[in-house]
């Protein structure tokens, strides 16, 4: 799955770098093409060389440059000329350009590496360029004589199958694969790797293509987010509203994926919504003239040719209506969503160090945070949005911190903190094991950014405030904060027991328990691994008196939802400190064996000893 995601990320990055050219092509068609608002026959003299030469050469150069630097891009363009010249048909050469470019760049990069220690001093420039020229000639002639022919045969088969699907009215059923694939973050592979090349060829033949609408349709996601907006309350409701606006108008579909994963059953109405929209597109013969990227309603309307706006809008609204109706019923079933608000779920902090960097007997120190990167699959959608939000808040706070965005597989070496969605954090850690990692389910959670700003302020110039001062660990968590061998008939009684312990310790006021119950009624706080994190409706709750952590152990378990049992209930309160506390707790409960050790703890002192080790060393694994 990771390999497929990487392929999709690479294709997305390749396309996004050249998306302005595709949009320019689309606008030419919309305004002055044969079916445009102001038809100008002579414009076809511009469209033909754009399709035949400009776009394939542009994509080949970009793909070659991404892997083989500038020389790789130049030779990839040279090789692509051979492909174009050897193509006797009218098939678009964009798809082979997306293959030839990266492959040529890879060959150039490997050749440069091989030559590095074999070139006499002073002849580097000559040898590198002569070698690249020879490679270009060989590949160009090979593509002209052989590859172009086999490509045409392959494209005839692909387009024959696509035509068969279109004529058989099976096309709407593509939603059975597209909608689940999008939720699993395969949207880039589906759109840029499969549907977009098919759409470009179909547009060349018919002036528009329905393939551009199958994945980019924002309707299913908008219906899901609208259902969440009507079902949620308070701050989670605001987060859902922000996500709806960003997804439907901004075109960043990734913001609704966490909401779908929260309650997997909603994939059924998402598929139904996709089917409904596809049927409308097919019945009304809807289509676009170019890729709408990002997939927002505005982009769809811009890329719709004259007379196609109502069919396109009808399909989007139909898919949104069906998705909304089904999602609302799923969320209403059994009282609401099955897990916590995706924009307010606990984030966790993980900072891995190599054994060489941190001696076994030396306590690790958290680095001063000077550069923060948001990472998403392609590095240009949700991560750019999250970086922009945090950059604005950091500027308002006057903090000396740089914020950027990147692909989850290409995290810069100078990163101090990396923020990624929960499903992508493992890939981010693999790509960059040294920085601290924050997992978050949604990039639109205002409380997350406020908590992070509070942490950055508290760290100060030396970045050491995050380490507990003398006695601070005891104030946050003592043996008195632990309840061993608790029992409860249901989760409501258990939450009241934990809330009562918070009150007795003077951490919260009595009314905070009501808000813990309110949060649980909206969305379950069971997070998996046998652990629940009951809490109120916000880190800045006025009922919180001072920071602290309490843990209640339930050896027999407490049923939370759909058979999930929690054996540990952990309540964390702390205002601006809450995010840091939750980060340490989340790191602690990440491994099942750690949770089992806490469930088996026989005394508050034992529980306190184990948990305190993690509170003192949040950035590394502790020895049990």
Coordinates of C-alpha atoms in Angstrom, one line a residue:
X1 CA 0.0 0.0 0.0
X2 CA 2.8 2.4 0.8
X3 CA 4.4 1.8 -2.6
X4 CA 1.1 2.5 -4.3
X5 CA 0.8 5.7 -2.3
X6 CA 4.3 6.8 -3.2
X7 CA 3.5 6.2 -6.9
X8 CA 0.4 8.3 -6.5
X9 CA 2.3 11.0 -4.7
X10 CA 4.9 11.1 -7.4
X11 CA 2.3 11.4 -10.1
X12 CA 0.4 14.1 -8.2
X13 CA 3.6 16.1 -7.7
X14 CA 4.4 15.8 -11.4
X15 CA 0.9 16.9 -12.4
X16 CA 0.6 19.7 -9.8
X17 CA 3.8 21.3 -11.0
X18 CA 2.3 21.6 -14.5
X19 CA -1.3 22.1 -13.5
X20 CA -1.3 25.7 -14.8
X21 CA -0.6 24.4 -18.3
X22 CA -3.6 22.0 -18.1
X23 CA -5.8 24.8 -16.8
X24 CA -4.6 27.1 -19.6
X25 CA -5.5 24.4 -22.1
X26 CA -8.9 24.0 -20.5
X27 CA -9.6 27.7 -20.5
X28 CA -8.7 27.9 -24.2
X29 CA -11.2 25.2 -24.9
X30 CA -13.9 26.7 -22.7
X31 CA -13.6 30.1 -24.2
X32 CA -12.6 29.7 -27.8
X33 CA -12.8 26.0 -28.6
X34 CA -15.3 24.3 -30.9
X35 CA -17.8 24.1 -28.0
X36 CA -16.6 27.2 -26.2
X37 CA -18.5 30.4 -25.4
X38 CA -16.7 32.4 -28.2
X39 CA -15.8 29.7 -30.9
X40 CA -12.8 30.6 -32.9
X41 CA -11.8 27.9 -35.5
X42 CA -8.2 29.2 -35.7
X43 CA -7.7 28.4 -32.0
X44 CA -7.5 24.7 -33.1
X45 CA -4.1 25.6 -34.6
X46 CA -3.0 26.4 -31.1
X47 CA -4.6 23.4 -29.3
X48 CA -3.1 20.8 -31.6
X49 CA 0.6 21.6 -30.9
X50 CA -0.2 22.1 -27.2
X51 CA -1.6 18.6 -27.1
X52 CA 0.9 16.9 -29.4
X53 CA 4.2 18.6 -28.3
X54 CA 3.9 21.1 -25.4
X55 CA 2.2 19.0 -22.7
X56 CA 4.1 15.7 -23.4
X57 CA 7.5 17.5 -23.5
X58 CA 6.6 19.5 -20.3
X59 CA 5.6 16.4 -18.4
X60 CA 8.6 14.5 -19.6
X61 CA 11.0 17.3 -18.6
X62 CA 9.4 17.6 -15.1
X63 CA 9.5 13.8 -14.5
X64 CA 13.1 13.6 -15.6
X65 CA 14.1 16.7 -13.6
X66 CA 12.5 15.3 -10.4
X67 CA 14.8 12.3 -10.5
X68 CA 17.8 13.2 -12.6
X69 CA 18.0 17.0 -12.0
X70 CA 18.0 19.5 -14.9
X71 CA 20.1 17.3 -17.2
X72 CA 17.7 14.4 -16.6
X73 CA 14.8 16.7 -17.6
X74 CA 16.5 17.9 -20.8
X75 CA 17.4 14.3 -22.0
X76 CA 13.8 13.2 -21.1
X77 CA 12.4 15.9 -23.4
X78 CA 14.8 14.8 -26.1
X79 CA 13.7 11.1 -25.7
X80 CA 10.1 12.2 -25.8
X81 CA 10.6 13.7 -29.2
X82 CA 11.3 10.2 -30.5
X83 CA 8.1 8.9 -28.9
X84 CA 6.1 11.7 -30.5
X85 CA 7.7 11.2 -33.9
X86 CA 7.1 7.5 -33.8
X87 CA 3.4 7.8 -32.9
X88 CA 1.4 7.5 -36.2
X89 CA -1.9 7.8 -34.4
X90 CA -3.7 10.7 -32.8
X91 CA -3.4 9.3 -29.2
X92 CA -2.2 11.8 -26.6
X93 CA 1.4 11.2 -25.6
X94 CA 0.8 12.5 -22.1
X95 CA 0.7 9.1 -20.5
X96 CA 4.0 7.8 -22.0
X97 CA 5.5 11.2 -21.0
X98 CA 4.7 10.4 -17.4
X99 CA 6.6 7.1 -17.7
X100 CA 9.5 8.1 -20.1
X101 CA 10.4 11.2 -18.1
X102 CA 11.0 9.6 -14.7
X103 CA 12.7 6.5 -16.3
X104 CA 15.1 8.7 -18.3
X105 CA 15.8 10.8 -15.2
X106 CA 16.6 7.6 -13.3
X107 CA 19.0 6.4 -16.0
X108 CA 20.8 9.8 -16.0
X109 CA 21.0 9.8 -12.2
X110 CA 22.5 6.3 -12.1
X111 CA 24.9 7.1 -14.8
X112 CA 26.1 10.3 -13.1
X113 CA 26.6 8.3 -9.9
X114 CA 28.6 5.6 -11.7
X115 CA 30.8 8.2 -13.4
X116 CA 31.5 10.2 -10.2
X117 CA 34.7 8.4 -9.2
X118 CA 35.8 7.5 -12.7
X119 CA 36.2 10.9 -14.4
X120 CA 39.6 12.6 -14.5
X121 CA 39.7 16.0 -12.6
X122 CA 38.7 18.8 -14.9
X123 CA 36.7 16.7 -17.3
X124 CA 33.5 16.4 -15.2
X125 CA 31.4 18.8 -17.3
X126 CA 32.4 17.2 -20.6
X127 CA 32.0 13.6 -19.5
X128 CA 28.6 14.1 -17.8
X129 CA 27.1 15.9 -20.7
X130 CA 28.6 13.6 -23.4
X131 CA 27.3 10.5 -21.5
X132 CA 23.9 12.1 -21.2
X133 CA 23.9 12.9 -24.9
X134 CA 24.7 9.3 -25.9
X135 CA 22.0 8.0 -23.6
X136 CA 19.5 10.4 -25.1
X137 CA 20.3 9.3 -28.7
X138 CA 19.9 5.6 -27.8
X139 CA 16.7 6.0 -25.9
X140 CA 15.2 8.5 -28.5
X141 CA 15.9 6.0 -31.4
X142 CA 14.6 3.1 -29.4
X143 CA 11.4 4.9 -28.5
X144 CA 10.9 6.0 -32.1
X145 CA 11.4 2.5 -33.5
X146 CA 9.9 0.3 -30.9
X147 CA 8.3 1.9 -27.8
X148 CA 5.9 4.2 -29.7
X149 CA 4.4 1.3 -31.7
X150 CA 3.8 -0.8 -28.6
X151 CA 2.4 2.2 -26.7
X152 CA -0.2 2.7 -29.5
X153 CA -1.2 -0.9 -29.3
X154 CA -1.6 -0.6 -25.5
X155 CA -3.6 2.6 -25.8
X156 CA -5.9 1.0 -28.4
X157 CA -6.6 -1.7 -25.9
X158 CA -7.2 0.7 -23.0
X159 CA -9.4 3.0 -24.9
X160 CA -11.3 0.1 -26.4
X161 CA -12.0 -1.1 -22.9
X162 CA -13.0 2.4 -21.8
X163 CA -15.3 2.8 -24.8
X164 CA -16.9 -0.5 -24.0
X165 CA -17.5 0.6 -20.4
X166 CA -19.0 3.8 -21.6
X167 CA -21.3 2.2 -24.1
X168 CA -22.5 -0.5 -21.7
X169 CA -23.6 2.0 -19.1
X170 CA -21.3 0.4 -16.5
X171 CA -19.3 3.6 -16.0
X172 CA -21.3 4.8 -12.9
X173 CA -20.3 1.7 -11.0
X174 CA -16.7 2.9 -11.0
X175 CA -17.8 4.6 -7.8
X176 CA -17.5 1.2 -6.1
X177 CA -13.7 1.5 -6.4
X178 CA -13.2 5.2 -6.5
X179 CA -14.9 6.2 -3.3
X180 CA -13.3 3.6 -1.0
X181 CA -9.9 4.3 -2.8
X182 CA -10.2 8.0 -2.0
X183 CA -10.8 7.4 1.7
X184 CA -7.7 5.2 1.8
X185 CA -5.7 8.1 0.4
X186 CA -5.4 6.5 -3.1
X187 CA -7.1 9.5 -4.7
X188 CA -4.0 10.7 -6.4
X189 CA -3.3 7.3 -8.0
X190 CA -6.9 7.0 -9.2
X191 CA -7.1 10.5 -10.6
X192 CA -3.7 11.3 -12.0
X193 CA -2.6 7.8 -12.8
X194 CA -5.7 6.4 -14.4
X195 CA -8.6 8.7 -15.1
X196 CA -6.8 11.9 -16.1
X197 CA -4.9 10.3 -19.1
X198 CA -8.1 8.6 -20.3
X199 CA -9.9 12.0 -20.0
X200 CA -7.3 13.8 -22.0
X201 CA -7.6 11.4 -24.8
X202 CA -11.4 11.4 -24.8
X203 CA -11.4 15.2 -24.8
X204 CA -9.2 15.2 -27.8
X205 CA -11.7 13.0 -29.6
X206 CA -15.0 14.4 -28.3
X207 CA -14.2 17.9 -26.9
X208 CA -15.0 16.8 -23.3
X209 CA -14.7 13.9 -21.0
X210 CA -16.7 12.4 -18.1
X211 CA -13.5 10.8 -16.8
X212 CA -12.5 14.2 -15.3
X213 CA -15.6 14.1 -13.0
X214 CA -15.4 10.6 -11.5
X215 CA -12.8 11.3 -8.8
X216 CA -12.9 15.0 -8.5
X217 CA -16.6 15.3 -7.8
X218 CA -16.8 17.0 -4.4
X219 CA -20.5 16.0 -3.8
X220 CA -20.1 12.7 -1.8
X221 CA -17.6 14.3 0.6
X222 CA -19.7 17.4 1.0
X223 CA -22.8 15.3 1.9
X224 CA -20.8 13.4 4.5
X225 CA -19.5 16.6 6.1
X226 CA -22.9 18.3 6.1
X227 CA -24.3 15.3 8.0
X228 CA -21.5 15.6 10.6
X229 CA -22.2 19.3 10.9
X230 CA -25.8 18.7 11.7
X231 CA -25.1 15.9 14.2
X232 CA -22.2 17.5 16.1
X233 CA -22.3 20.2 18.7
X234 CA -20.1 23.0 19.9
X235 CA -16.5 23.2 18.6
X236 CA -16.6 19.9 16.7
X237 CA -19.6 21.4 14.8
X238 CA -17.4 24.4 13.8
X239 CA -14.6 22.1 12.7
X240 CA -17.0 20.1 10.5
X241 CA -18.3 23.4 9.0
X242 CA -14.8 24.6 8.2
X243 CA -14.0 21.2 6.6
X244 CA -17.1 21.4 4.5
X245 CA -16.1 24.8 3.1
X246 CA -12.6 23.7 2.5
X247 CA -13.7 20.5 0.7
X248 CA -16.5 21.9 -1.4
X249 CA -15.2 25.3 -2.3
X250 CA -11.4 24.8 -1.8
X251 CA -11.3 21.3 -3.4
X252 CA -9.1 19.7 -0.7
X253 CA -10.9 16.3 -0.4
X254 CA -8.4 15.0 2.2
X255 CA -10.2 16.9 4.9
X256 CA -13.2 14.5 4.8
X257 CA -11.3 11.3 4.8
X258 CA -10.8 11.2 8.6
X259 CA -14.5 11.7 9.1
X260 CA -15.2 8.7 6.9
X261 CA -12.6 6.6 8.7
X262 CA -14.1 7.5 12.1
X263 CA -17.3 5.6 11.2
X264 CA -16.4 3.2 8.4
X265 CA -20.0 2.4 7.7
X266 CA -20.4 5.8 6.0
X267 CA -18.4 4.4 3.1
X268 CA -21.8 2.9 1.9
X269 CA -23.5 6.3 1.5
X270 CA -20.3 7.7 0.0
X271 CA -20.4 5.0 -2.7
X272 CA -24.1 5.6 -3.1
X273 CA -23.5 9.3 -3.6
X274 CA -20.7 8.6 -6.1
X275 CA -23.1 6.3 -8.0
X276 CA -25.9 8.8 -8.1
X277 CA -23.6 11.6 -9.4
X278 CA -22.1 9.3 -12.0
X279 CA -25.5 8.3 -13.3
X280 CA -26.5 11.9 -13.6
X281 CA -23.3 12.7 -15.5
X282 CA -23.8 9.8 -17.9
X283 CA -27.5 10.4 -18.4
X284 CA -27.1 14.1 -19.1
X285 CA -23.8 13.5 -21.1
X286 CA -21.9 15.8 -18.7
X287 CA -18.2 16.3 -19.0
X288 CA -15.3 18.7 -18.6
X289 CA -12.6 19.9 -21.0
X290 CA -9.7 19.5 -18.6
X291 CA -8.7 18.3 -15.1
X292 CA -10.4 20.4 -12.4
X293 CA -7.5 20.6 -9.9
X294 CA -8.2 21.0 -7.1
X295 CA -11.5 19.2 -7.2
X296 CA -13.7 22.1 -6.0
X297 CA -17.1 23.2 -7.3
X298 CA -15.5 26.4 -8.7
X299 CA -12.9 24.4 -10.6
X300 CA -15.6 22.1 -12.0
X301 CA -17.6 25.1 -13.3
X302 CA -14.5 26.7 -14.8
X303 CA -13.7 23.5 -16.8
X304 CA -17.2 22.8 -17.9
X305 CA -17.8 23.7 -21.6
X306 CA -20.7 25.8 -22.8
X307 CA -24.0 24.0 -22.0
X308 CA -22.5 21.6 -19.5
X309 CA -22.8 23.6 -16.3
X310 CA -26.3 22.3 -15.4
X311 CA -25.4 18.6 -16.0
X312 CA -22.2 19.0 -14.0
X313 CA -23.9 20.8 -11.1
X314 CA -26.8 18.4 -11.2
X315 CA -24.4 15.4 -10.8
X316 CA -22.6 17.1 -7.9
X317 CA -25.8 18.0 -6.1
X318 CA -27.3 14.6 -6.6
X319 CA -24.2 12.9 -5.1
X320 CA -24.2 15.3 -2.2
X321 CA -27.9 14.7 -1.5
X322 CA -27.6 10.9 -1.5
X323 CA -24.4 10.9 0.5
X324 CA -25.9 13.3 3.1
X325 CA -29.1 11.3 3.5
X326 CA -27.2 8.0 4.0
X327 CA -24.5 9.5 6.2
X328 CA -27.1 11.2 8.4
X329 CA -28.9 7.9 9.0
X330 CA -25.6 6.1 9.8
X331 CA -24.5 8.8 12.3
X332 CA -28.0 8.9 13.9
X333 CA -27.8 5.1 14.3
X334 CA -26.9 4.2 18.0
X335 CA -26.7 7.9 18.9
X336 CA -23.9 9.2 16.9
X337 CA -20.4 8.8 15.4
X338 CA -18.4 5.9 16.7
X339 CA -15.2 7.7 17.8
X340 CA -14.1 11.1 18.8
X341 CA -14.3 14.3 16.7
X342 CA -11.6 14.0 14.1
X343 CA -10.6 17.6 14.6
X344 CA -10.3 17.2 18.4
X345 CA -9.0 13.7 18.7
X346 CA -5.9 13.3 20.8
X347 CA -2.8 14.1 19.0
X348 CA 0.3 12.2 19.9
X349 CA 3.9 13.2 19.9
X350 CA 6.6 10.8 18.9
X351 CA 10.2 11.7 18.6
X352 CA 12.5 8.8 17.7
X353 CA 16.3 9.0 18.2
X354 CA 18.9 6.6 17.0
X355 CA 21.0 4.7 19.5
X356 CA 24.1 6.5 18.2
X357 CA 22.6 9.9 18.9
X358 CA 21.3 9.3 22.4
X359 CA 23.4 7.2 24.8
X360 CA 21.5 4.7 26.9
X361 CA 22.2 6.3 30.2
X362 CA 21.7 9.9 28.9
X363 CA 18.3 11.4 29.3
X364 CA 17.2 12.8 25.9
X365 CA 16.5 16.5 25.5
X366 CA 13.7 17.8 23.2
X367 CA 15.1 20.1 20.6
X368 CA 14.2 23.7 20.3
X369 CA 11.5 24.0 17.6
X370 CA 12.5 26.4 14.9
X371 CA 11.1 24.6 11.8
X372 CA 7.8 22.9 11.5
X373 CA 6.6 21.0 8.5
X374 CA 3.1 19.8 7.7
X375 CA 3.2 16.6 5.7
X376 CA 0.5 15.1 3.5
X377 CA 0.5 12.5 0.7
X378 CA 1.4 14.9 -2.2
X379 CA 2.7 17.8 -0.1
X380 CA 0.4 20.3 -1.8
X381 CA -3.1 20.0 -0.5
X382 CA -4.1 19.6 3.1
X383 CA -0.5 20.2 4.3
X384 CA -0.4 23.6 2.5
X385 CA -3.6 24.5 4.2
X386 CA -2.4 23.5 7.6
X387 CA 0.9 25.3 7.1
X388 CA -0.9 28.5 6.1
X389 CA -3.2 28.3 9.2
X390 CA -0.3 27.8 11.6
X391 CA 1.9 30.4 9.8
X392 CA -0.7 33.0 10.4
X393 CA -1.1 32.2 14.1
X394 CA 2.7 32.1 14.6
X395 CA 3.0 35.5 12.9
X396 CA 0.3 36.9 15.2
X397 CA 2.1 35.4 18.3
X398 CA 5.5 36.9 17.1
X399 CA 7.3 33.6 17.4
X400 CA 10.6 32.9 15.6
X401 CA 9.4 29.7 14.0
X402 CA 9.3 28.8 10.3
X403 CA 6.5 26.7 8.9
X404 CA 6.4 24.8 5.6
X405 CA 4.7 21.9 3.9
X406 CA 6.0 18.9 2.2
X407 CA 5.3 15.4 1.0
X408 CA 5.2 12.7 3.7
X409 CA 8.0 10.9 1.9
X410 CA 10.2 13.9 1.4
X411 CA 10.5 15.6 4.8
X412 CA 13.4 18.1 4.8
X413 CA 16.4 17.3 7.0
X414 CA 16.1 20.5 9.0
X415 CA 12.7 19.7 10.3
X416 CA 12.3 20.0 14.1
X417 CA 8.6 19.1 14.2
X418 CA 6.5 17.2 11.6
X419 CA 2.7 17.3 11.7
X420 CA 0.8 14.7 9.7
X421 CA -2.5 12.9 9.6
X422 CA -2.7 9.8 11.8
X423 CA -2.7 7.4 8.8
X424 CA 0.4 9.0 7.4
X425 CA 2.5 9.3 10.6
X426 CA 4.1 5.9 10.2
X427 CA 5.3 6.9 6.7
X428 CA 6.5 10.2 8.0
X429 CA 8.5 8.6 10.8
X430 CA 10.1 6.2 8.4
X431 CA 11.1 9.0 6.1
X432 CA 12.3 11.2 8.9
X433 CA 12.9 9.4 12.2
X434 CA 14.8 12.1 14.0
X435 CA 12.3 15.0 14.3
X436 CA 9.4 15.0 16.7
X437 CA 6.2 13.9 15.1
X438 CA 2.7 15.1 15.9
X439 CA -0.3 13.0 14.6
X440 CA -3.5 14.8 14.0
X441 CA -6.7 13.6 12.4
X442 CA -7.7 17.0 10.8
X443 CA -5.9 20.1 9.8
X444 CA -8.8 22.4 10.6
X445 CA -8.9 22.0 14.4
X446 CA -8.5 25.5 15.8
X447 CA -7.8 24.1 19.3
X448 CA -4.8 22.1 18.0
X449 CA -3.2 25.3 16.7
X450 CA -3.9 27.2 19.9
X451 CA -2.4 24.4 21.9
X452 CA 0.6 24.3 19.8
X453 CA 1.1 28.0 20.0
X454 CA 0.8 27.8 23.8
X455 CA 3.5 25.1 23.9
X456 CA 5.8 27.1 21.6
X457 CA 5.4 30.1 23.9
X458 CA 6.0 28.1 27.0
X459 CA 9.2 26.6 25.6
X460 CA 10.8 30.0 25.2
X461 CA 14.1 30.8 23.4
X462 CA 15.9 27.8 25.0
X463 CA 13.1 25.3 24.2
X464 CA 13.5 23.7 27.5
X465 CA 10.3 24.5 29.2
X466 CA 8.7 21.4 27.9
X467 CA 10.8 19.4 30.3
X468 CA 9.2 19.1 33.8
X469 CA 10.7 21.4 36.4
X470 CA 11.6 20.0 39.8
X471 CA 8.4 18.8 41.4
X472 CA 6.3 19.5 38.3
X473 CA 5.9 15.8 37.5
X474 CA 4.7 15.1 41.0
X475 CA 2.1 17.9 40.8
X476 CA 0.8 16.6 37.5
X477 CA 0.6 13.0 38.5
X478 CA 1.0 11.3 41.9
X479 CA -0.1 8.0 43.3
X480 CA -3.2 9.8 44.5
X481 CA -4.1 10.4 40.9
X482 CA -4.5 6.6 40.3
X483 CA -7.5 4.3 41.0
X484 CA -6.7 0.6 40.9
X485 CA -9.3 -2.2 40.4
X486 CA -12.3 0.0 39.7
X487 CA -15.6 -1.4 38.5
X488 CA -18.5 0.2 36.6
X489 CA -21.8 -1.0 35.1
X490 CA -21.3 1.1 32.0
X491 CA -19.2 3.8 30.5
X492 CA -21.3 6.6 32.0
X493 CA -20.7 5.4 35.5
X494 CA -17.0 5.0 34.7
X495 CA -16.7 8.6 33.3
X496 CA -18.4 10.0 36.4
X497 CA -16.0 8.0 38.6
X498 CA -13.0 9.5 36.8
X499 CA -14.6 12.9 36.9
X500 CA -15.2 12.6 40.6
X501 CA -11.5 11.8 41.1
X502 CA -10.6 15.0 39.1
X503 CA -12.9 17.0 41.4
X504 CA -11.5 15.5 44.6
X505 CA -8.0 16.3 43.5
X506 CA -9.0 19.9 42.9
X507 CA -8.2 19.7 39.2
X508 CA -11.6 20.7 37.9
X509 CA -15.0 22.0 39.2
X510 CA -18.0 19.8 39.6
X511 CA -19.7 21.0 36.4
X512 CA -16.7 19.7 34.3
X513 CA -18.2 16.2 34.7
X514 CA -21.3 17.3 32.9
X515 CA -19.2 18.4 30.0
X516 CA -17.3 15.1 30.0
X517 CA -20.7 13.4 29.7
X518 CA -21.8 15.8 26.9
X519 CA -18.6 15.1 24.9
X520 CA -19.2 11.4 25.2
X521 CA -22.8 11.7 24.0
X522 CA -21.6 13.5 20.9
X523 CA -18.6 11.3 20.1
X524 CA -17.0 8.3 21.8
X525 CA -13.7 8.9 23.5
X526 CA -12.6 5.3 23.1
X527 CA -9.3 5.5 21.1
X528 CA -8.4 1.8 20.8
X529 CA -5.8 -0.5 22.5
X530 CA -8.2 -0.8 25.5
X531 CA -7.9 2.9 26.4
X532 CA -10.5 5.7 26.6
X533 CA -9.6 9.4 27.1
X534 CA -12.7 11.0 28.5
X535 CA -12.6 14.8 28.5
X536 CA -14.7 17.9 28.2
X537 CA -15.5 20.0 25.1
X538 CA -12.3 22.0 24.9
X539 CA -8.8 22.5 26.3
X540 CA -9.7 26.0 27.5
X541 CA -12.8 24.9 29.5
X542 CA -13.4 27.3 32.4
X543 CA -14.1 24.3 34.7
X544 CA -10.4 23.3 34.6
X545 CA -8.6 24.7 37.6
X546 CA -5.0 23.3 37.1
X547 CA -3.3 20.7 34.9
X548 CA -3.1 17.1 35.9
X549 CA -3.6 13.5 34.9
X550 CA -5.8 10.8 36.5
X551 CA -5.9 7.1 35.6
X552 CA -8.6 4.6 36.5
X553 CA -7.9 0.9 36.0
X554 CA -10.8 -1.4 35.1
X555 CA -9.5 -5.0 35.1
X556 CA -12.9 -6.4 33.8
X557 CA -13.2 -3.7 31.2
X558 CA -16.0 -1.2 30.5
X559 CA -17.9 -1.4 27.2
X560 CA -17.8 1.8 25.3
X561 CA -19.3 1.2 21.9
X562 CA -19.9 -1.7 19.5
X563 CA -18.1 -4.2 21.7
X564 CA -15.0 -2.1 22.4
X565 CA -13.9 -2.4 26.0
X566 CA -11.7 0.1 27.8
X567 CA -9.5 -1.2 30.6
X568 CA -7.9 2.2 31.3
X569 CA -9.7 5.5 31.5
X570 CA -7.2 8.4 31.4
X571 CA -8.4 11.9 31.9
X572 CA -6.0 14.7 31.0
X573 CA -6.7 18.4 31.9
X574 CA -4.4 21.3 31.5
X575 CA -5.5 24.3 29.4
X576 CA -2.5 25.3 27.3
X577 CA -0.5 22.4 28.7
X578 CA -3.1 19.9 27.7
X579 CA -1.7 19.1 24.2
X580 CA 1.8 18.4 25.6
X581 CA 0.3 16.1 28.3
X582 CA -1.9 14.2 25.8
X583 CA 1.2 13.8 23.6
X584 CA 3.1 12.0 26.3
X585 CA 0.2 9.9 27.3
X586 CA -0.5 9.0 23.7
X587 CA 3.1 7.9 23.2
X588 CA 2.8 5.8 26.3
X589 CA -0.3 3.9 25.2
X590 CA 0.9 3.4 21.7
X591 CA 2.2 -0.1 22.4
X592 CA -0.3 -2.9 23.5
X593 CA 2.3 -4.4 25.8
X594 CA 2.7 -1.1 27.7
X595 CA -1.1 -0.9 28.2
X596 CA -1.2 -4.5 29.4
X597 CA 1.5 -3.7 32.0
X598 CA -0.6 -0.8 33.3
X599 CA -3.8 -3.0 33.4
X600 CA -1.9 -5.5 35.4
X601 CA -0.5 -3.0 37.9
X602 CA -1.3 -4.0 41.4
X603 CA -0.9 -0.7 43.2
X604 CA -1.1 3.0 42.6
X605 CA 2.7 3.2 43.3
X606 CA 3.4 0.7 40.5
X607 CA 1.1 2.6 38.1
X608 CA 2.7 5.9 39.1
X609 CA 6.2 4.5 38.5
X610 CA 5.4 3.2 35.1
X611 CA 3.5 6.3 33.9
X612 CA 6.0 8.8 35.4
X613 CA 8.8 7.3 33.3
X614 CA 6.9 8.4 30.2
X615 CA 6.0 11.8 31.5
X616 CA 9.7 12.4 32.1
X617 CA 10.9 11.0 28.8
X618 CA 8.2 11.9 26.2
X619 CA 10.6 11.8 23.3
X620 CA 12.0 8.3 23.5
X621 CA 11.0 4.8 24.5
X622 CA 11.5 4.0 28.1
X623 CA 12.7 0.7 29.6
X624 CA 10.0 -1.2 31.3

